[in-house]
mmCIF file of C-alpha atoms and ligand atoms in Angstrom:
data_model
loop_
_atom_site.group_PDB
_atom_site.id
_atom_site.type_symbol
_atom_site.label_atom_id
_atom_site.label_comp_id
_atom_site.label_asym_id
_atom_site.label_seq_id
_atom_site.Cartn_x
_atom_site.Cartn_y
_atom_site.Cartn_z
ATOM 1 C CA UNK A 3 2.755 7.257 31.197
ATOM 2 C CA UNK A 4 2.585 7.638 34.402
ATOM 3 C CA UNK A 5 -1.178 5.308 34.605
ATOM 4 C CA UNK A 6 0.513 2.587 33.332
ATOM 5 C CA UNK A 7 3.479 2.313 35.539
ATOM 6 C CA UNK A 8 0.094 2.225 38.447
ATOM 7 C CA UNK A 9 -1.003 -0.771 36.710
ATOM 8 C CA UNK A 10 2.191 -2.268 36.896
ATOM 9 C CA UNK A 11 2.575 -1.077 40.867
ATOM 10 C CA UNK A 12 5.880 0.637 39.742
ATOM 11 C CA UNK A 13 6.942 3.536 41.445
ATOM 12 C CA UNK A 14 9.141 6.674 41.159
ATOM 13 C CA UNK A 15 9.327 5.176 37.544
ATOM 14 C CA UNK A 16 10.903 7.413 34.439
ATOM 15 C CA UNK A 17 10.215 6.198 30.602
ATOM 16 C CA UNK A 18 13.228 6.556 28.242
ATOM 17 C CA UNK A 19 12.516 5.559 24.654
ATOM 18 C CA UNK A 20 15.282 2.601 22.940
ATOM 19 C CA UNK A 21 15.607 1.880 19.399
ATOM 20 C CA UNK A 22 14.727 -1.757 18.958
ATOM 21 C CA UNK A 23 13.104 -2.563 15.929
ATOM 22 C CA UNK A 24 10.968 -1.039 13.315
ATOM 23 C CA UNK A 25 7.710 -2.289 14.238
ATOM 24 C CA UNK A 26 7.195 -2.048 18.041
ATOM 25 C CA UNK A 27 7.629 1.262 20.633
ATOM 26 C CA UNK A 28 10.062 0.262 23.371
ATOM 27 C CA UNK A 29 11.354 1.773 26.833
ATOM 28 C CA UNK A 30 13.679 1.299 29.364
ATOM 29 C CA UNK A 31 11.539 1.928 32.499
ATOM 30 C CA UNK A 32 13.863 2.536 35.675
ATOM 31 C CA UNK A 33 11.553 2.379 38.839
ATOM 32 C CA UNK A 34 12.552 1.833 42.291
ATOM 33 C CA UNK A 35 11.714 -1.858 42.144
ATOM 34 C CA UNK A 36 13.895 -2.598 38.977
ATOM 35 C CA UNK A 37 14.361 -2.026 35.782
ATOM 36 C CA UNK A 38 11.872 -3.112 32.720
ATOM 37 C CA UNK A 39 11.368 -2.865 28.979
ATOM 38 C CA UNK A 40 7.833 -2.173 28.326
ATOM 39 C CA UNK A 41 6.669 -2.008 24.745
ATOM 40 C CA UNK A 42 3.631 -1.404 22.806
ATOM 41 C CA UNK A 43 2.544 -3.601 20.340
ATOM 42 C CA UNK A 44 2.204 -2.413 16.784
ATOM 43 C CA UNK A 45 -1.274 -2.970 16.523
ATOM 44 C CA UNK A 46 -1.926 -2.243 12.593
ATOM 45 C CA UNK A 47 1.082 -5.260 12.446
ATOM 46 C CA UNK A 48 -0.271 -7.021 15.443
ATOM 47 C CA UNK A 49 -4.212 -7.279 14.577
ATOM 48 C CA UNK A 50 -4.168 -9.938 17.555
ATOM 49 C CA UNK A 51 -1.655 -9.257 20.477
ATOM 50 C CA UNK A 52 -3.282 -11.816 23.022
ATOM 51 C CA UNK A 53 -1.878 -14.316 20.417
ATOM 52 C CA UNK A 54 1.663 -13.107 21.343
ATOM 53 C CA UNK A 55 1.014 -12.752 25.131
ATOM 54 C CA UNK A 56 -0.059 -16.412 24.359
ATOM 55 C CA UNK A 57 2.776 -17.965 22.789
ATOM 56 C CA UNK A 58 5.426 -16.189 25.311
ATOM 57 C CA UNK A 59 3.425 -17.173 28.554
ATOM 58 C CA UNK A 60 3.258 -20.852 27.038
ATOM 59 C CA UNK A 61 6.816 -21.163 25.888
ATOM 60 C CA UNK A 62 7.593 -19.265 29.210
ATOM 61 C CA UNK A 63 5.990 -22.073 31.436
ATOM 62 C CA UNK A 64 7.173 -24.819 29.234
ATOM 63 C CA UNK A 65 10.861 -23.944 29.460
ATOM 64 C CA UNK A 66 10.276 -22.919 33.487
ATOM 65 C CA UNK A 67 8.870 -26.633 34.007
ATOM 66 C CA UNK A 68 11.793 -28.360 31.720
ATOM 67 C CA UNK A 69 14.420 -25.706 31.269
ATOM 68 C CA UNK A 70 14.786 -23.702 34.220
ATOM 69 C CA UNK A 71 18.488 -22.376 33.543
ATOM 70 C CA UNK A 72 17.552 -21.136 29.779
ATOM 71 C CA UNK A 73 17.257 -17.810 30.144
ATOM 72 C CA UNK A 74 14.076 -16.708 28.512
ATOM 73 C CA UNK A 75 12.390 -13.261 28.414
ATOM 74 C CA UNK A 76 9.164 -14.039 30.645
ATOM 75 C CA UNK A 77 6.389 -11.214 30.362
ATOM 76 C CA UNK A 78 5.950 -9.247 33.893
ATOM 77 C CA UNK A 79 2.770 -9.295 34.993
ATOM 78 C CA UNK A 80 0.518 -6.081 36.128
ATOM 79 C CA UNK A 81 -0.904 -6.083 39.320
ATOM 80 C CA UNK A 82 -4.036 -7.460 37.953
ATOM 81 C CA UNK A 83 -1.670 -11.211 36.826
ATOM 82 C CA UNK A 84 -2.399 -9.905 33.000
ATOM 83 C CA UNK A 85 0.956 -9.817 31.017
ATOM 84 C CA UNK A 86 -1.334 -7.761 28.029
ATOM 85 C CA UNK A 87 -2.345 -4.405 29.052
ATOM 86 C CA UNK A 88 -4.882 -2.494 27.082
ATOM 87 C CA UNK A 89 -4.140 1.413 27.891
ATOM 88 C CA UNK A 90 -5.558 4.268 25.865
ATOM 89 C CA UNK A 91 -6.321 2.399 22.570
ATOM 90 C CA UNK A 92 -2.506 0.319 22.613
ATOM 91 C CA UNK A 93 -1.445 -2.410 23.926
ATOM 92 C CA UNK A 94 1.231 -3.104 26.089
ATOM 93 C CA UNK A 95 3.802 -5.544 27.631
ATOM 94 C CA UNK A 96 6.773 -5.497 29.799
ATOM 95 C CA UNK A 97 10.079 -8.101 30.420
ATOM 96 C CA UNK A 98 12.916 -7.718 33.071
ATOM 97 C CA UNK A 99 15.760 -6.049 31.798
ATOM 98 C CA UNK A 100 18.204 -8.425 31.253
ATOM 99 C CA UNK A 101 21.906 -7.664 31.784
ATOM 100 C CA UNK A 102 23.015 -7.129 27.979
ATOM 101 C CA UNK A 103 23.803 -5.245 24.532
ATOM 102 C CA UNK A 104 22.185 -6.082 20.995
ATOM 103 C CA UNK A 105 24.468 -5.064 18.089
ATOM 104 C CA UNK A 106 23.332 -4.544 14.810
ATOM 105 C CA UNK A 107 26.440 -5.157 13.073
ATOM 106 C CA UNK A 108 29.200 -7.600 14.697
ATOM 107 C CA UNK A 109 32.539 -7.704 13.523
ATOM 108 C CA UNK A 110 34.056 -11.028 14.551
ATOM 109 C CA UNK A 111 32.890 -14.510 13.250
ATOM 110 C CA UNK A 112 33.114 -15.797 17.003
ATOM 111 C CA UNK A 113 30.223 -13.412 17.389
ATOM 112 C CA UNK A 114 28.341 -15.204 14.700
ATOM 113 C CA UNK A 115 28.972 -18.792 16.271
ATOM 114 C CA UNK A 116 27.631 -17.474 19.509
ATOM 115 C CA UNK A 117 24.815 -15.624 17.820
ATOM 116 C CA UNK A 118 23.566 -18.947 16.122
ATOM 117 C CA UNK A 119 24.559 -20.886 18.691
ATOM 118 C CA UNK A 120 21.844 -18.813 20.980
ATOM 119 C CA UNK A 121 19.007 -19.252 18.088
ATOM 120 C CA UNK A 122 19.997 -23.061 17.142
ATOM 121 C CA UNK A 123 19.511 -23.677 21.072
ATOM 122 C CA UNK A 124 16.362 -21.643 21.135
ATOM 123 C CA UNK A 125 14.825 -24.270 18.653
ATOM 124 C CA UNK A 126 16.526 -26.970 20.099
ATOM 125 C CA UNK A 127 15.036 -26.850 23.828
ATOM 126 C CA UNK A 128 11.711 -26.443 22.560
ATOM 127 C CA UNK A 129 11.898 -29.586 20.585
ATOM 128 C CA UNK A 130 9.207 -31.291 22.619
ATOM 129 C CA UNK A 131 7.038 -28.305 22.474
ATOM 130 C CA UNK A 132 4.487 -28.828 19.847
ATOM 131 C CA UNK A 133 4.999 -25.898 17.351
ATOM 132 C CA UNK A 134 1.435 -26.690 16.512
ATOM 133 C CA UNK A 135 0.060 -25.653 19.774
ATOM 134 C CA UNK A 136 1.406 -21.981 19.523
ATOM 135 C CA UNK A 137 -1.063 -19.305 17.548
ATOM 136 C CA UNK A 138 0.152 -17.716 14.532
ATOM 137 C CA UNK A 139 0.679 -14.022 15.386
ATOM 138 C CA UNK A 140 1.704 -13.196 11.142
ATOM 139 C CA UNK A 141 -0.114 -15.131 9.183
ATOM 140 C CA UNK A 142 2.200 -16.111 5.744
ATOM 141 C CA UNK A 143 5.158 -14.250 7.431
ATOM 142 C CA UNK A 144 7.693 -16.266 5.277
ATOM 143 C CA UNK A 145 5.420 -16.952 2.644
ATOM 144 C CA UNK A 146 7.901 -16.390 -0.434
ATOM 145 C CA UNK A 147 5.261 -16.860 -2.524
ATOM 146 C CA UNK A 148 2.636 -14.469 -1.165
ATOM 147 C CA UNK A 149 5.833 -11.506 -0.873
ATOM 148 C CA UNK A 150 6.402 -12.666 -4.656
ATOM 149 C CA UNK A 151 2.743 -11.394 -4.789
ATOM 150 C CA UNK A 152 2.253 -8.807 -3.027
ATOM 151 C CA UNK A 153 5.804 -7.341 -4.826
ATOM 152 C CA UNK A 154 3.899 -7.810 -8.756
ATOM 153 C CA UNK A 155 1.120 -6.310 -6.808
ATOM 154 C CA UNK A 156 3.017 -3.094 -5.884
ATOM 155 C CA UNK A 157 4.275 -2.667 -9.446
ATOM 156 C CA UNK A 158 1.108 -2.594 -11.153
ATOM 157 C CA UNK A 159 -0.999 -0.211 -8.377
ATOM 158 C CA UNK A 160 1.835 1.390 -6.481
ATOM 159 C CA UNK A 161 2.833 4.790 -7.005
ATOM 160 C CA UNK A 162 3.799 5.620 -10.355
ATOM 161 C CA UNK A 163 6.372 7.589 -10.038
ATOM 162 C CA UNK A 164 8.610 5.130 -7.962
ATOM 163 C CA UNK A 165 7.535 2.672 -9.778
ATOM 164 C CA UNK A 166 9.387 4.052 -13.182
ATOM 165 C CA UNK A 167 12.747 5.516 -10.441
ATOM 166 C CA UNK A 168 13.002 1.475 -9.383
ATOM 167 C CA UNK A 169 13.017 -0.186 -12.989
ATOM 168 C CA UNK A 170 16.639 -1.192 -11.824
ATOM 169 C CA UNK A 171 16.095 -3.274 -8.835
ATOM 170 C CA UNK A 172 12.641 -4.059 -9.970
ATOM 171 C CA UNK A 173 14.102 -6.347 -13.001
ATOM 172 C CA UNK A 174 16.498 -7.469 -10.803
ATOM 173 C CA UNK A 175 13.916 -8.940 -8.504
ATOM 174 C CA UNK A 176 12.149 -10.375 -11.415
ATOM 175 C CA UNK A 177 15.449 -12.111 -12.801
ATOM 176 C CA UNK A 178 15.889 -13.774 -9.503
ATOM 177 C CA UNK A 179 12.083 -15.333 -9.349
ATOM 178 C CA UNK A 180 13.526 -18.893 -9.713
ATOM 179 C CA UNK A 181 13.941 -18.729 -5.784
ATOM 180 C CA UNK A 182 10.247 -18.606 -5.137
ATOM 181 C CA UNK A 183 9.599 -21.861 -7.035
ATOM 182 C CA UNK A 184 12.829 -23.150 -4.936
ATOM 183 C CA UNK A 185 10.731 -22.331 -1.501
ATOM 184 C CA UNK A 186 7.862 -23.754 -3.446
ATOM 185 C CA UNK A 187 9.726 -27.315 -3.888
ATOM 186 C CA UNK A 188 10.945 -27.100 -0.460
ATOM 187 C CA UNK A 189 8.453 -26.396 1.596
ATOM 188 C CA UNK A 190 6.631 -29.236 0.254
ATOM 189 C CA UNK A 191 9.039 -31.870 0.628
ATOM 190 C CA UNK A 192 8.433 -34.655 3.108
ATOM 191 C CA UNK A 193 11.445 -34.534 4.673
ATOM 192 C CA UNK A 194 11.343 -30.875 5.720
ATOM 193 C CA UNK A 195 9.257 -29.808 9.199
ATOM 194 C CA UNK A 196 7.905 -26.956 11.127
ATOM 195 C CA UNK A 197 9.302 -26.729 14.322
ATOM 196 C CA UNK A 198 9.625 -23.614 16.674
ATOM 197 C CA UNK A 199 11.117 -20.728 14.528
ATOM 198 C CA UNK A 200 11.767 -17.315 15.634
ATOM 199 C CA UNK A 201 11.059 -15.765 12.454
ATOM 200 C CA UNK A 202 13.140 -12.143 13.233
ATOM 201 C CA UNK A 203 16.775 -13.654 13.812
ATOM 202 C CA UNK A 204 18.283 -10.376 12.852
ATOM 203 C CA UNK A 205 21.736 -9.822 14.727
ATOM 204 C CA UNK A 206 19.897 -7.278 16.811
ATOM 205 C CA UNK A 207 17.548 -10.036 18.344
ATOM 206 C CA UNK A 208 20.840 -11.610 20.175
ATOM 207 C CA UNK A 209 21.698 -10.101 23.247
ATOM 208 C CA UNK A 210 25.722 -10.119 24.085
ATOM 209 C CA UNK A 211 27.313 -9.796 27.279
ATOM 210 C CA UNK A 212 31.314 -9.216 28.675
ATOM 211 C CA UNK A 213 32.847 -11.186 31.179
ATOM 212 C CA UNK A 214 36.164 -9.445 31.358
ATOM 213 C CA UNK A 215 37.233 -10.009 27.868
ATOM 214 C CA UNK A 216 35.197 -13.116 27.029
ATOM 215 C CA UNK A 217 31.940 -12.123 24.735
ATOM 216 C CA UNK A 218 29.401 -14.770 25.005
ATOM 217 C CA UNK A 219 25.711 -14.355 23.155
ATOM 218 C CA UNK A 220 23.091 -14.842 26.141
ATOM 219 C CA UNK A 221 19.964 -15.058 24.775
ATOM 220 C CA UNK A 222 17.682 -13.953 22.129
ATOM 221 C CA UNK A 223 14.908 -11.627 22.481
ATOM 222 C CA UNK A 224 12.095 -10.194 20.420
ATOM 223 C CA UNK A 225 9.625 -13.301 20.592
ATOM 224 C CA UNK A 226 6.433 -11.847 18.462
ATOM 225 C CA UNK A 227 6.809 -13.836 15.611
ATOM 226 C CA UNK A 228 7.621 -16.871 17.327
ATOM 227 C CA UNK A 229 5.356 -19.291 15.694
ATOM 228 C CA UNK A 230 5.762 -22.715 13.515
ATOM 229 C CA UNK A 231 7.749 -22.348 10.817
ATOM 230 C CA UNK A 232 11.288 -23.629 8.577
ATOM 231 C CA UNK A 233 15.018 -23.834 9.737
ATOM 232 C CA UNK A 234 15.163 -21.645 6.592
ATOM 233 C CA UNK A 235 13.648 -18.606 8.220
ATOM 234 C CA UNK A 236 16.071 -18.651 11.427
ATOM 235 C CA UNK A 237 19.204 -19.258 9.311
ATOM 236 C CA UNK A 238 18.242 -17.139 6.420
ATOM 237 C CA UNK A 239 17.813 -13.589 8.666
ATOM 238 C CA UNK A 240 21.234 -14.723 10.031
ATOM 239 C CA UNK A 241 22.678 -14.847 6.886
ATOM 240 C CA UNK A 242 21.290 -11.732 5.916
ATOM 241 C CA UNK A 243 22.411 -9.810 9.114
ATOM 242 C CA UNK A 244 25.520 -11.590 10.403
ATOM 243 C CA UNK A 245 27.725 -11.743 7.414
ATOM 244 C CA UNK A 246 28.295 -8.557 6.571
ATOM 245 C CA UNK A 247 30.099 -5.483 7.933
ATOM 246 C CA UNK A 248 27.721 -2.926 7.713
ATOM 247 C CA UNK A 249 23.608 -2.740 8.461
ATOM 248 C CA UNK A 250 20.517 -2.980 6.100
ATOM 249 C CA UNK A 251 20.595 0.590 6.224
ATOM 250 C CA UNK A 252 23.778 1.520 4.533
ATOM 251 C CA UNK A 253 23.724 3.617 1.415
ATOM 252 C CA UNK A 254 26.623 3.018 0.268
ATOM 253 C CA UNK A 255 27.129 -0.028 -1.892
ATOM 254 C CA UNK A 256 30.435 -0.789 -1.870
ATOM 255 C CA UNK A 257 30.630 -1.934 1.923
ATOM 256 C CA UNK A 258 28.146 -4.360 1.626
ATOM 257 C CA UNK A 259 30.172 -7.262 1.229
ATOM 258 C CA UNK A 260 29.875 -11.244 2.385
ATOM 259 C CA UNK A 261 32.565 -13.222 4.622
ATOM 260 C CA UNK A 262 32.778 -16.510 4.159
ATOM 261 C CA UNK A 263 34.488 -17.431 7.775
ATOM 262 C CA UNK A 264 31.476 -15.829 8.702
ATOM 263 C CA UNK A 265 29.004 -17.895 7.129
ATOM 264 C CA UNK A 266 30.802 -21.235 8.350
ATOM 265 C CA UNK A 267 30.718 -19.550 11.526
ATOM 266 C CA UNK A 268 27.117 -19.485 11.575
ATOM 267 C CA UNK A 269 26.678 -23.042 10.316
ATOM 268 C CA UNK A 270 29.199 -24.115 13.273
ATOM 269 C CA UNK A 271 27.341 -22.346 15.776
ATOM 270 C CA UNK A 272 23.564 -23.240 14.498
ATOM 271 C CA UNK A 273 23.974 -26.885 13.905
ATOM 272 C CA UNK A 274 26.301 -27.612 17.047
ATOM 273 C CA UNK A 275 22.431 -27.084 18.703
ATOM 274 C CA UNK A 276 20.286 -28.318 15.948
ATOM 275 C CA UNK A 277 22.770 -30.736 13.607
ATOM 276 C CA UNK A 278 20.435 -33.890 14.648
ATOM 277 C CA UNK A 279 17.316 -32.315 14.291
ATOM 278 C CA UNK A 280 17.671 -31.536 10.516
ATOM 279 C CA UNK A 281 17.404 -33.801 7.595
ATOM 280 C CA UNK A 282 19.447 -34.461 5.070
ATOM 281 C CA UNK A 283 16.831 -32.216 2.604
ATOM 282 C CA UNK A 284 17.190 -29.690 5.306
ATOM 283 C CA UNK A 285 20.944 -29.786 5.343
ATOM 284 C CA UNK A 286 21.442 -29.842 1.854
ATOM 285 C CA UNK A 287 19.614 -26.230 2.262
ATOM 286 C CA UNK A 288 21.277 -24.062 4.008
ATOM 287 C CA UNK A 289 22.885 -21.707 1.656
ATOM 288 C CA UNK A 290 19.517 -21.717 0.382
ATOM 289 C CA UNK A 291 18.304 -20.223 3.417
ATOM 290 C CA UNK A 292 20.165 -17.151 2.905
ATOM 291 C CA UNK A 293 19.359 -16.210 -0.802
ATOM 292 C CA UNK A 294 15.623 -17.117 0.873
ATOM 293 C CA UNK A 295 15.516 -14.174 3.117
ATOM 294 C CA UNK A 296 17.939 -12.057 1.946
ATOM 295 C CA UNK A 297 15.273 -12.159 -1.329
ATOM 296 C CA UNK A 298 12.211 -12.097 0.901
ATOM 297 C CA UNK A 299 13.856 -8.790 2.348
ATOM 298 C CA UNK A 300 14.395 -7.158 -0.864
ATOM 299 C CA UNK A 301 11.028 -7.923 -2.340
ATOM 300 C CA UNK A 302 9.354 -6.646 1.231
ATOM 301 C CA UNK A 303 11.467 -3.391 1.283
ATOM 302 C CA UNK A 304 11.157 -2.000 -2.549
ATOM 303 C CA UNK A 305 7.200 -3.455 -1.846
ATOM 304 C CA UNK A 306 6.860 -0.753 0.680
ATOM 305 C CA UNK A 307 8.560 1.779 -1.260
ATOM 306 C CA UNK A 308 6.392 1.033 -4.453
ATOM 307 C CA UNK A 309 3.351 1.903 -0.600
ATOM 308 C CA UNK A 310 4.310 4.866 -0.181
ATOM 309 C CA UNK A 311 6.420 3.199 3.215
ATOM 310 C CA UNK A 312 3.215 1.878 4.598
ATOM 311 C CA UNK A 313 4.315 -1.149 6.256
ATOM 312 C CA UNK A 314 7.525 0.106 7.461
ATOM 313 C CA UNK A 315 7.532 3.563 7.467
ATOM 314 C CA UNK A 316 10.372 6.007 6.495
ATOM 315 C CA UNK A 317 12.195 8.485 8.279
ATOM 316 C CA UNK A 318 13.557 9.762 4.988
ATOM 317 C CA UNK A 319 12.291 10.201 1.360
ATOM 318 C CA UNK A 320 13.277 6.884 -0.183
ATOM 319 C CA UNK A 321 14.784 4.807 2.990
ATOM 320 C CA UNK A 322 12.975 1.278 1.651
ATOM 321 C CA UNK A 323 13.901 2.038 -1.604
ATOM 322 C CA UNK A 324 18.269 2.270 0.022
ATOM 323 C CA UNK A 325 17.147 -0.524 2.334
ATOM 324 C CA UNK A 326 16.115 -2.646 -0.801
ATOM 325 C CA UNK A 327 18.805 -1.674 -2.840
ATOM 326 C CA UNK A 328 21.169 -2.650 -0.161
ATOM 327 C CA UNK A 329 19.319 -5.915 0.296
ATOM 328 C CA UNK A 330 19.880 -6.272 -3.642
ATOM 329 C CA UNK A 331 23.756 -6.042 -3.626
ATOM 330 C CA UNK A 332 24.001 -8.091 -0.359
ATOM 331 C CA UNK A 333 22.325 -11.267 -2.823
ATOM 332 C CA UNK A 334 24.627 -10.851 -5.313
ATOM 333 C CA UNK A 335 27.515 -10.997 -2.514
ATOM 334 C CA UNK A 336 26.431 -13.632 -0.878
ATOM 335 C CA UNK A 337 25.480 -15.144 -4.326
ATOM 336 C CA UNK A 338 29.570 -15.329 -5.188
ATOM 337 C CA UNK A 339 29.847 -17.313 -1.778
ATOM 338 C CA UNK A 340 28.099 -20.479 -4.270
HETATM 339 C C1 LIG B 2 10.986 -5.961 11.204
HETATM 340 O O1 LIG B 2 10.700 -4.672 13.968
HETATM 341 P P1 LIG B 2 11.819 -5.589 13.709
HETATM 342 O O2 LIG B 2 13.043 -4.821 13.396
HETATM 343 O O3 LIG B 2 12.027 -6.589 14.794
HETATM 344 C C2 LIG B 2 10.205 -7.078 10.515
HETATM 345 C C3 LIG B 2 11.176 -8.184 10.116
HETATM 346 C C4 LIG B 2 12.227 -7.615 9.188
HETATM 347 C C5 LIG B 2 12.930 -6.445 9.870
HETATM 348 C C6 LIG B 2 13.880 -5.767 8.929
HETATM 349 C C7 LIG B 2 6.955 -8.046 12.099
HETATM 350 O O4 LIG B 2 11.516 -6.450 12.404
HETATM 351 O O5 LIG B 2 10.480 -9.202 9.461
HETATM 352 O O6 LIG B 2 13.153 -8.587 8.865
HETATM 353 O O7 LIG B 2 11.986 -5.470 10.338
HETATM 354 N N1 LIG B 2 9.201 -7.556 11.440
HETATM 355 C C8 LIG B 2 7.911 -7.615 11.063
HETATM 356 O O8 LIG B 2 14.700 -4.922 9.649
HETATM 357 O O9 LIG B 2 7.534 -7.333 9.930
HETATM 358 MG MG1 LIG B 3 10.733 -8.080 15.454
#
């Protein structure tokens, strides 16, 4: 590593690998002019990275121009002014380290207020940014329809023998298709818009800080699929990672459970940002939202299992397959929220 901390004119610098995510490579780089997170993009994910470097340099000198107090995670340059680097076939980026924890669980529904407070704002100030202008980095990210796809896709030419070990969740998935033709409906209303999304507001995207025993959310982070897109998306992923106690990765059923003060915590917190931005259609839609992604995720995880873990990988035999089953029971929860 030690060429690329040249290009970036760091020195005495020392590379320790964080978990943050499970597409991108990440470091904490400690150097004696600061500390950085530099990250390489997953480029089989990522087939265009400039687009990314584009859409966080032009967010990043909107909001310095008309929101100078937001903190935002601006790209560092190298010492050539690029904020992409190309270095031995990857591609690479670095922010400031910014004072802060992510938590991928969070136990108190204050934490979810301030948590969608953080993401509601993050729409909110860019309201005057025209989505349009910013490159789509994920084509049909939150396409329900196109996951609905690529899911009957898996079970006719995935591999066989997961194919007949998921008949369980696999009907259950099926049962639930009504939700697709729900996106469907909304999505094409005239009443609902694309504005600024995030697209990945999984608790772990929030970064929390102490101020003696006050915890206050301080801003979000992971901006690569920041692109235009529904309220649905943002509020959905919160759903799906706020509300409950324990983690998409939990095996064991039982603790995946929904809490309502939870969920009214995240409505508090999202729409004291973004309450006058929505429409009524959009309103009337946020428990929608939820079922939305916490679907989405389901179909995408026992998709990649049904792979062979292409898209996301696993560490162990049959991790998509627990991820979707967890993603499964966490519907039905939230489901008995109606
Ligand atoms: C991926 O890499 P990470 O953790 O930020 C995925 C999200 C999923 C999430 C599930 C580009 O996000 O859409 O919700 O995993 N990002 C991409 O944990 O596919
Ligand atoms: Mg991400």
């Amino acid at each position: 590593m030690e060429s690329i901390f040249k290009i970036y004119g760091w020195e005495m610098a020392s590379a320790t690998p964080i978990q943050q995510g499970l597409i991108n490579t990440t470091y904490l780089v400690q150097t004696t002019n600061g500390s950085f997170i530099l990250q390489s993009v997953n480029h089989a994910i990522f087939k265009d990275p400039t687009a990314i470097d584009f859409n966080i340099n032009s967010i990043g000198a909107y909001l310095k121009k008309n929101a100078p107090d937001y903190l935002f995670t601006q790209l560092v340059p190298a010492l050539s002014g690029k904020t992409l680097i190309e270095w031995e076939g990857q591609y690479f980026r670095a922010f400031n380290k910014i004072d802060g924890y992510a938590l991928s669980v969070l136990e108190h529904a204050f934490q979810v207020e301030e948590a969608a407070k953080q993401f509601g704002k993050f729409t909110h100030i860019l309201k005057h940014f025209k989505a349009t202008d910013l490159k789509i980095t994920l084509p049909d990210f939150h396409n329900l329809s196109l996951r609905y796809h690529q899911f009957a896709e898996s079970i006719e030419k995935g591999n066989a023998q997961r194919i007949s070990s998921s008949h369980g969740i696999i009907a259950f998935l099926k049962s639930h298709r009504s939700l697709v033709d729900q996106y469907d409906q909304f999505v094409q209303h005239k009443e609902v818009y694309k504005r600024v999304t995030h697209h990945d507001t999984k608790i772990s995207n929030v970064l929390f800080n102490k101020d003696g025993n006050t915890e206050t959310a301080i801003c979000v982070i992971d901006l690569d699929t920041v692109m235009p897109g529904y309220f649905i998306s943002d509020i959905g992923d919160m759903c799906r990672t706020c509300l409950c106690p324990v983690s998409e990765e939990e095996a064991n059923l039982d603790l995946v459970q929904v809490d309502p003060l939870k969920l009214k915590a995240l409505q508090n917190g999202y729409l004291s940002e973004m309450k006058s931005d929505l429409s009524t259609m959009e309103l009337d839609h946020f428990f929608f939202s939820g079922q939305f992604m916490i679907y989405m995720q389901a179909l995408r995880f026992v998709t990649d299992h049904l792979n062979n873990d292409i898209y996301y990988g696993a560490k162990k035999e049959g991790q998509n397959y627990v991820r979707a089953l967890n993603q499964m029971r966490l519907l039905e929860a939230y489901n008995e929220l109606k």
